[in-house]
Short mmCIF file of C-alpha atoms in Angstrom, two decimals:
data_model
loop_
_atom_site.label_atom_id
_atom_site.label_comp_id
_atom_site.label_asym_id
_atom_site.label_seq_id
_atom_site.Cartn_x
_atom_site.Cartn_y
_atom_site.Cartn_z
CA MET A 232 -1.69 -3.22 25.96
CA GLU A 233 1.00 -2.45 23.37
CA LYS A 234 1.35 -6.11 22.45
CA LYS A 235 -2.42 -6.51 22.10
CA LEU A 236 -2.54 -3.54 19.73
CA ALA A 237 0.45 -4.93 17.84
CA ALA A 238 -1.25 -8.32 17.53
CA VAL A 239 -4.40 -6.72 16.10
CA LEU A 240 -2.37 -4.65 13.64
CA SER A 241 -0.32 -7.69 12.66
CA PHE A 242 -3.50 -9.60 11.81
CA LEU A 243 -5.25 -6.75 9.99
CA LEU A 244 -2.12 -6.01 7.95
CA HIS A 245 -1.44 -9.67 7.17
CA PRO A 246 0.55 -10.16 3.93
CA ALA A 247 -2.04 -12.57 2.54
CA PHE A 248 -4.43 -9.64 2.08
CA ALA A 249 -2.05 -7.71 -0.21
CA PRO A 250 -3.33 -9.03 -3.59
CA LEU A 251 -6.94 -8.32 -2.58
CA ILE A 252 -6.03 -4.84 -1.39
CA SER A 253 -4.27 -4.05 -4.67
CA LEU A 254 -7.30 -5.12 -6.72
CA ILE A 255 -9.76 -3.20 -4.55
CA ILE A 256 -7.67 -0.04 -4.91
CA LEU A 257 -7.53 -0.48 -8.69
CA PHE A 258 -11.25 -1.16 -8.99
CA TYR A 259 -12.27 1.89 -6.99
CA SER A 260 -9.70 4.42 -8.23
CA PRO A 261 -10.28 6.77 -11.18
CA THR A 262 -8.92 4.38 -13.82
CA TYR A 263 -10.48 2.51 -16.73
CA LEU A 264 -10.95 -0.48 -14.41
CA ARG A 265 -13.83 1.36 -12.76
CA LEU A 266 -15.80 0.62 -15.91
CA ILE A 267 -15.75 -3.13 -15.26
CA ALA A 268 -19.23 -4.42 -14.40
CA PRO A 269 -19.78 -4.80 -10.62
CA SER A 270 -20.66 -8.49 -11.01
CA TRP A 271 -17.38 -9.08 -12.87
CA LYS A 272 -15.42 -7.22 -10.19
CA GLN A 273 -17.03 -9.37 -7.50
CA ARG A 274 -16.14 -12.54 -9.39
CA ILE A 275 -12.49 -11.45 -9.76
CA LEU A 276 -12.27 -10.50 -6.07
CA LEU A 277 -13.84 -13.82 -5.02
CA ILE A 278 -11.38 -15.83 -7.13
CA THR A 279 -8.51 -13.81 -5.67
CA ALA A 280 -9.76 -14.25 -2.09
CA VAL A 281 -10.03 -18.02 -2.52
CA GLY A 282 -6.67 -18.43 -4.26
CA THR A 283 -4.55 -16.06 -2.17
CA VAL A 284 -6.22 -16.11 1.25
CA LEU A 285 -8.62 -19.00 1.83
CA ILE A 286 -6.60 -21.87 0.34
CA PRO A 287 -3.22 -20.85 1.84
CA PHE A 288 -4.79 -20.28 5.28
CA SER A 289 -6.74 -23.55 5.16
CA LEU A 290 -3.52 -25.50 4.60
CA LEU A 291 -1.83 -24.23 7.78
CA PRO A 292 -3.66 -26.49 10.28
CA LEU A 293 -3.16 -29.46 7.95
CA LEU A 294 0.59 -28.85 7.74
CA TYR A 295 0.78 -28.43 11.51
CA PHE A 296 -1.15 -31.58 12.40
CA ARG A 297 0.76 -33.61 9.82
CA LYS A 298 3.96 -32.46 11.61
CA LEU A 299 5.21 -30.80 8.42
CA THR A 300 5.69 -27.55 10.28
CA GLU A 301 6.44 -27.08 13.98
CA GLN A 302 4.40 -23.94 14.58
CA VAL A 303 1.36 -22.43 12.88
CA ARG A 304 2.83 -18.98 13.60
CA PHE A 305 6.19 -19.85 12.00
CA GLY A 306 8.48 -19.14 14.94
CA LYS A 307 11.38 -20.53 12.91
CA HIS A 308 12.12 -19.33 9.41
CA GLN A 309 12.33 -22.96 8.22
CA ASP A 310 8.67 -23.43 9.22
CA ARG A 311 7.70 -20.98 6.49
CA PHE A 312 9.02 -22.96 3.53
CA LEU A 313 6.15 -25.41 2.98
CA PRO A 314 3.36 -22.86 3.56
CA LEU A 315 5.05 -20.51 1.09
CA PHE A 316 5.59 -23.37 -1.35
CA PHE A 317 1.88 -24.25 -1.36
CA SER A 318 0.98 -20.55 -1.46
CA THR A 319 3.12 -20.17 -4.58
CA ILE A 320 1.20 -23.01 -6.24
CA SER A 321 -2.16 -21.53 -5.21
CA TYR A 322 -1.14 -18.07 -6.44
CA TYR A 323 0.02 -19.53 -9.74
CA PHE A 324 -3.29 -21.30 -10.34
CA THR A 325 -5.12 -18.07 -9.51
CA TYR A 326 -2.97 -16.32 -12.12
CA HIS A 327 -3.76 -19.13 -14.58
CA ILE A 328 -7.50 -18.66 -13.96
CA PHE A 329 -7.08 -14.95 -14.66
CA GLN A 330 -5.45 -15.84 -17.98
CA ARG A 331 -8.32 -18.18 -18.88
CA LEU A 332 -10.90 -15.53 -17.99
CA ALA A 333 -9.10 -12.93 -20.12
CA VAL A 334 -9.18 -10.28 -17.40
CA PRO A 335 -7.48 -6.93 -18.16
CA ASP A 336 -3.72 -7.32 -18.62
CA ILE A 337 -2.87 -5.20 -15.59
CA LEU A 338 -4.70 -7.66 -13.32
CA GLU A 339 -2.80 -10.60 -14.80
CA ILE A 340 0.47 -8.72 -14.25
CA LEU A 341 -0.48 -8.04 -10.62
CA LEU A 342 -1.15 -11.71 -9.91
CA LEU A 343 2.02 -12.78 -11.71
CA SER A 344 3.99 -10.25 -9.69
CA ALA A 345 2.43 -11.55 -6.46
CA THR A 346 3.22 -15.15 -7.44
CA ILE A 347 6.86 -14.34 -8.19
CA THR A 348 7.12 -12.40 -4.91
CA VAL A 349 5.86 -15.37 -2.87
CA PHE A 350 8.24 -17.70 -4.73
CA VAL A 351 11.26 -15.45 -4.13
CA THR A 352 10.24 -15.06 -0.48
CA MET A 353 10.09 -18.85 -0.18
CA LEU A 354 13.69 -19.09 -1.41
CA ILE A 355 14.91 -16.32 0.90
CA THR A 356 13.24 -17.87 3.92
CA ILE A 357 15.35 -21.02 3.57
CA PHE A 358 18.29 -19.14 5.07
CA TYR A 359 16.91 -15.83 6.43
CA ARG A 360 13.90 -14.89 8.55
CA ILE A 361 12.74 -11.98 6.41
CA SER A 362 9.54 -10.14 7.36
CA LEU A 363 6.61 -11.35 5.25
CA HIS A 364 4.52 -8.40 6.42
CA THR A 365 6.91 -5.75 5.18
CA ILE A 366 7.61 -7.65 1.96
CA ALA A 367 3.88 -7.40 1.22
CA TRP A 368 3.56 -3.72 2.11
CA GLY A 369 6.79 -2.84 0.35
CA GLY A 370 5.38 -4.72 -2.63
CA LEU A 371 2.18 -2.66 -2.58
CA THR A 372 4.27 0.52 -2.47
CA GLY A 373 6.32 -0.64 -5.45
CA ILE A 374 3.24 -1.70 -7.41
CA PHE A 375 1.41 1.59 -7.17
CA LEU A 376 4.50 3.74 -7.68
CA ALA A 377 5.29 1.74 -10.83
CA LEU A 378 1.71 2.13 -12.07
CA CYS A 379 1.97 5.89 -11.54
CA LEU A 380 5.22 6.12 -13.50
CA ARG A 381 4.44 3.60 -16.23
CA PHE A 382 0.78 4.35 -16.98
CA GLY A 383 0.37 7.85 -15.60
CA MET A 384 -2.26 6.67 -13.12
CA VAL A 385 -2.74 8.79 -10.00
CA PHE A 386 -2.58 6.89 -6.72
CA THR A 387 -1.03 9.55 -4.48
CA PRO A 388 -3.53 9.29 -1.58
CA TRP A 389 -3.38 5.49 -1.72
CA LEU A 390 0.43 5.52 -1.77
CA ILE A 391 0.55 7.74 1.31
CA GLY A 392 -1.85 5.39 3.10
CA ILE A 393 0.12 2.30 2.05
CA ILE A 394 3.40 3.79 3.32
CA ILE A 395 1.77 4.63 6.67
CA LEU A 396 0.34 1.10 6.96
CA ALA A 397 3.74 -0.34 6.02
CA GLY A 398 5.24 1.54 8.95
CA LEU A 399 2.51 0.25 11.26
CA SER A 400 3.08 -3.32 10.11
CA GLY A 401 6.79 -2.98 10.82
CA TYR A 402 6.06 -1.49 14.25
CA ALA A 403 3.65 -4.35 15.04
CA ARG A 404 6.16 -7.05 14.13
CA LEU A 405 8.88 -5.37 16.21
CA ALA A 406 6.53 -4.89 19.18
CA LEU A 407 5.65 -8.59 19.03
CA GLN A 408 9.38 -9.38 18.88
CA ALA A 409 8.67 -11.40 15.75
CA HIS A 410 11.56 -9.81 13.85
CA LYS A 411 14.74 -7.84 14.22
CA THR A 412 14.96 -4.35 12.73
CA GLY A 413 17.12 -5.53 9.83
CA GLU A 414 14.57 -8.18 8.86
CA ILE A 415 11.85 -5.53 8.76
CA TYR A 416 13.79 -3.17 6.49
CA THR A 417 15.11 -5.98 4.29
CA GLY A 418 11.55 -7.20 3.78
CA TYR A 419 10.26 -3.77 2.79
CA LEU A 420 13.10 -3.05 0.37
CA THR A 421 12.87 -6.53 -1.17
CA GLY A 422 9.12 -6.29 -1.70
CA PHE A 423 9.38 -2.76 -3.07
CA ALA A 424 12.23 -3.45 -5.50
CA LEU A 425 10.85 -6.74 -6.77
CA ASN A 426 7.32 -5.50 -7.44
CA PHE A 427 8.38 -2.14 -8.84
CA VAL A 428 10.61 -3.85 -11.41
CA LEU A 429 8.02 -6.50 -12.29
CA ILE A 430 5.13 -4.06 -12.73
CA PHE A 431 7.25 -1.52 -14.59
CA PHE A 432 8.76 -3.98 -17.08
CA LEU A 433 6.30 -6.87 -17.48
CA ARG A 434 4.19 -6.71 -20.65
#
């Protein structure tokens, strides 16, 4: 029963959803981004969903059947390199589309931060099986704390929720024996530090 619950949590809190979650929070929080037309919000969310979720996920079966990765679930940390490499490319093109569409600067910064995070994760995973889940949730924590401090935006309820979900994602990965405790904490701290610095200092 515990493993079934952990598997459900692991899927629902998948790191690929992090960019979408960050945009949804921004769009429906009391910030100037609420003023964006609903049709424009939907277009931005659709582009993000395709570039950060649909394309990376659709490549996994292809990589597996072409024998470029041994397991779709990435049992070995080396199996993560190519999926993360192609995810980095897909994230970058999504960021480039944002630039071409002239979306608000904060959205460009978010996508650039996500792209850099995936790239750094790809490099780390060459030699260490860091938790992708906690990198993502640590990243979300860092993003919204940096937005609070840099722009004076108020995301306190969201931050509390994100921290709770980060804990649940770590619990799920441990319950599934997908990671050791150190890999969970290293992932969270890496995601937090990287995204906090990027959001706070990128112009």
